[in-house]
Amino acid sequence: MKEKDNFSFHFSSKTLIFFIFIFTTFVVVSSLSLNINHAAIAQEQQQPPFKEDLSFDIDNVTFSHHMASVNGIQLHYVMGGQGDPIVLLHGWPETWYEWRHIMPSLAKNYTVIAPDLRGLGDSSKPLTGYDGKTVAEDIHQLVTQLEFKTIFLV
């Protein structure tokens, strides 16, 4: 009975090191070019696609779009109503628009502020700063710029 030959590769250590070097170089160069492309895309997306302070109505209540410079980024927010301020924070991957159905009712008794969190909607899309502490600082700086001392936060 004839035995089957086992198919196998035999590499010298120099050949193996050469292949590892080529693979590592490819990975590093690819990731560098991706980071450069992401930075260019992020910079292009920082321009607001609408005219500042554009007003609109939802259920006969007027709201307006705004941009604020906070924490090194441009933060888009929608505001309307009168009374104590209430800040509506959306989830991921939503925008201020998530709150559109409840905003008119709240605006009867509150000043409604619905921002687009960093990286979403019409706000800047920086490469970093998506941790909770930085996002909280964005909102704190927005509220401070709007000269509110206390807010309701939803």
Short mmCIF file of C-alpha atoms in Angstrom, two decimals:
data_model
loop_
_atom_site.label_atom_id
_atom_site.label_comp_id
_atom_site.label_asym_id
_atom_site.label_seq_id
_atom_site.Cartn_x
_atom_site.Cartn_y
_atom_site.Cartn_z
CA MET A 1 0.00 0.00 0.00
CA LYS A 2 1.38 3.34 -1.01
CA GLU A 3 1.41 6.16 1.59
CA LYS A 4 0.04 9.56 0.62
CA ASP A 5 2.45 12.47 0.71
CA ASN A 6 1.56 15.16 3.22
CA PHE A 7 1.55 18.60 1.65
CA SER A 8 3.46 21.09 3.77
CA PHE A 9 5.38 24.34 3.49
CA HIS A 10 8.85 24.79 4.85
CA PHE A 11 10.07 28.35 5.35
CA SER A 12 13.42 29.50 6.46
CA SER A 13 13.44 31.96 9.33
CA LYS A 14 14.62 34.71 6.95
CA THR A 15 11.67 34.09 4.63
CA LEU A 16 9.22 34.12 7.54
CA ILE A 17 10.65 37.38 8.88
CA PHE A 18 10.45 38.89 5.39
CA PHE A 19 6.72 37.99 5.07
CA ILE A 20 5.98 39.38 8.54
CA PHE A 21 7.80 42.60 7.64
CA ILE A 22 5.84 42.99 4.38
CA PHE A 23 2.51 42.31 6.12
CA THR A 24 3.26 44.76 8.97
CA THR A 25 4.31 47.46 6.50
CA PHE A 26 1.08 46.97 4.54
CA VAL A 27 -1.06 47.27 7.71
CA VAL A 28 0.74 50.41 8.92
CA VAL A 29 0.59 52.17 5.54
CA SER A 30 -3.10 51.26 5.11
CA SER A 31 -4.06 52.56 8.54
CA LEU A 32 -2.13 55.81 8.01
CA SER A 33 -3.88 56.47 4.71
CA LEU A 34 -7.28 55.70 6.29
CA ASN A 35 -6.59 58.16 9.14
CA ILE A 36 -5.65 60.87 6.65
CA ASN A 37 -8.86 60.22 4.69
CA HIS A 38 -10.98 60.30 7.88
CA ALA A 39 -9.41 63.60 8.93
CA ALA A 40 -10.17 65.14 5.52
CA ILE A 41 -13.77 63.90 5.63
CA ALA A 42 -14.26 65.20 9.18
CA GLN A 43 -12.98 68.65 8.20
CA GLU A 44 -15.30 68.78 5.16
CA GLN A 45 -18.32 67.92 7.31
CA GLN A 46 -17.84 70.76 9.80
CA GLN A 47 -19.66 73.33 7.68
CA PRO A 48 -23.34 73.75 8.62
CA PRO A 49 -25.63 72.79 5.71
CA PHE A 50 -28.21 75.45 6.60
CA LYS A 51 -28.44 79.13 7.35
CA GLU A 52 -27.99 79.96 11.05
CA ASP A 53 -31.15 80.83 12.98
CA LEU A 54 -33.50 79.31 10.40
CA SER A 55 -36.98 79.19 11.97
CA PHE A 56 -39.66 76.57 11.39
CA ASP A 57 -42.95 75.47 12.97
CA ILE A 58 -43.99 72.15 14.45
CA ASP A 59 -47.68 72.01 15.42
CA ASN A 60 -47.91 75.84 15.36
CA VAL A 61 -44.91 76.26 17.71
CA THR A 62 -41.86 78.08 16.36
CA PHE A 63 -38.40 76.58 16.74
CA SER A 64 -35.09 77.70 15.28
CA HIS A 65 -31.77 76.13 14.32
CA HIS A 66 -28.57 77.45 15.92
CA MET A 67 -24.86 76.68 16.03
CA ALA A 68 -22.65 77.20 19.08
CA SER A 69 -18.87 76.96 19.40
CA VAL A 70 -18.31 74.72 22.40
CA ASN A 71 -15.36 72.66 23.55
CA GLY A 72 -13.52 73.10 20.24
CA ILE A 73 -16.43 72.00 18.00
CA GLN A 74 -19.56 73.42 16.38
CA LEU A 75 -22.66 72.12 18.15
CA HIS A 76 -25.99 72.35 16.34
CA TYR A 77 -29.13 72.76 18.42
CA VAL A 78 -32.80 73.55 17.96
CA MET A 79 -34.52 75.86 20.43
CA GLY A 80 -38.05 77.12 21.03
CA GLY A 81 -40.66 77.88 23.65
CA GLN A 82 -40.63 79.89 26.86
CA GLY A 83 -40.00 79.09 30.49
CA ASP A 84 -37.45 77.08 32.41
CA PRO A 85 -34.91 75.41 30.13
CA ILE A 86 -35.23 71.72 29.34
CA VAL A 87 -32.40 70.04 27.40
CA LEU A 88 -33.39 66.97 25.39
CA LEU A 89 -30.47 64.62 24.68
CA HIS A 90 -31.00 62.07 21.94
CA GLY A 91 -29.56 58.57 21.83
CA TRP A 92 -27.21 57.03 19.30
CA PRO A 93 -27.50 57.21 16.31
CA GLU A 94 -30.31 59.75 16.53
CA THR A 95 -30.42 63.58 16.29
CA TRP A 96 -32.53 66.40 17.74
CA TYR A 97 -35.24 65.27 15.30
CA GLU A 98 -35.95 62.29 17.57
CA TRP A 99 -37.76 64.73 19.89
CA ARG A 100 -39.89 66.50 17.24
CA HIS A 101 -43.20 64.97 18.40
CA ILE A 102 -42.89 66.02 22.04
CA MET A 103 -41.13 69.37 21.55
CA PRO A 104 -44.30 71.42 20.83
CA SER A 105 -46.02 70.22 24.01
CA LEU A 106 -42.94 70.94 26.12
CA ALA A 107 -42.48 74.37 24.50
CA LYS A 108 -45.76 75.57 26.02
CA ASN A 109 -44.13 75.62 29.48
CA TYR A 110 -40.38 75.29 28.86
CA THR A 111 -37.59 76.65 26.72
CA VAL A 112 -36.78 73.52 24.74
CA ILE A 113 -33.14 72.95 23.72
CA ALA A 114 -32.50 69.88 21.57
CA PRO A 115 -28.84 69.59 20.49
CA ASP A 116 -27.24 67.24 18.01
CA LEU A 117 -24.50 65.59 20.06
CA ARG A 118 -20.97 65.70 18.65
CA GLY A 119 -20.52 63.46 15.65
CA LEU A 120 -24.22 63.33 14.84
CA GLY A 121 -26.66 65.41 12.83
CA ASP A 122 -25.40 68.86 11.90
CA SER A 123 -22.82 69.09 14.70
CA SER A 124 -19.08 68.74 14.04
CA LYS A 125 -17.70 65.27 13.53
CA PRO A 126 -14.27 65.34 15.20
CA LEU A 127 -12.03 62.30 15.29
CA THR A 128 -12.01 62.18 19.12
CA GLY A 129 -14.05 63.26 22.12
CA TYR A 130 -16.87 60.72 22.14
CA ASP A 131 -16.44 59.77 25.80
CA GLY A 132 -19.12 60.74 28.31
CA LYS A 133 -17.03 63.38 30.06
CA THR A 134 -16.32 65.30 26.83
CA VAL A 135 -19.91 65.11 25.61
CA ALA A 136 -21.13 66.31 29.03
CA GLU A 137 -18.69 69.24 28.79
CA ASP A 138 -20.15 70.09 25.35
CA ILE A 139 -23.63 70.34 26.85
CA HIS A 140 -22.40 72.27 29.92
CA GLN A 141 -20.69 74.84 27.70
CA LEU A 142 -23.81 75.16 25.52
CA VAL A 143 -26.06 75.79 28.53
CA THR A 144 -23.52 78.28 29.93
CA GLN A 145 -23.39 80.18 26.61
CA LEU A 146 -27.18 80.36 26.63
CA GLU A 147 -26.86 81.90 30.14
CA PHE A 148 -28.93 79.32 31.98
CA LYS A 149 -27.91 78.56 35.56
CA THR A 150 -30.06 75.45 36.01
CA ILE A 151 -31.80 73.15 33.53
CA PHE A 152 -34.01 70.12 33.34
CA LEU A 153 -32.16 67.35 31.54
CA VAL A 154 -33.93 64.59 29.63
#
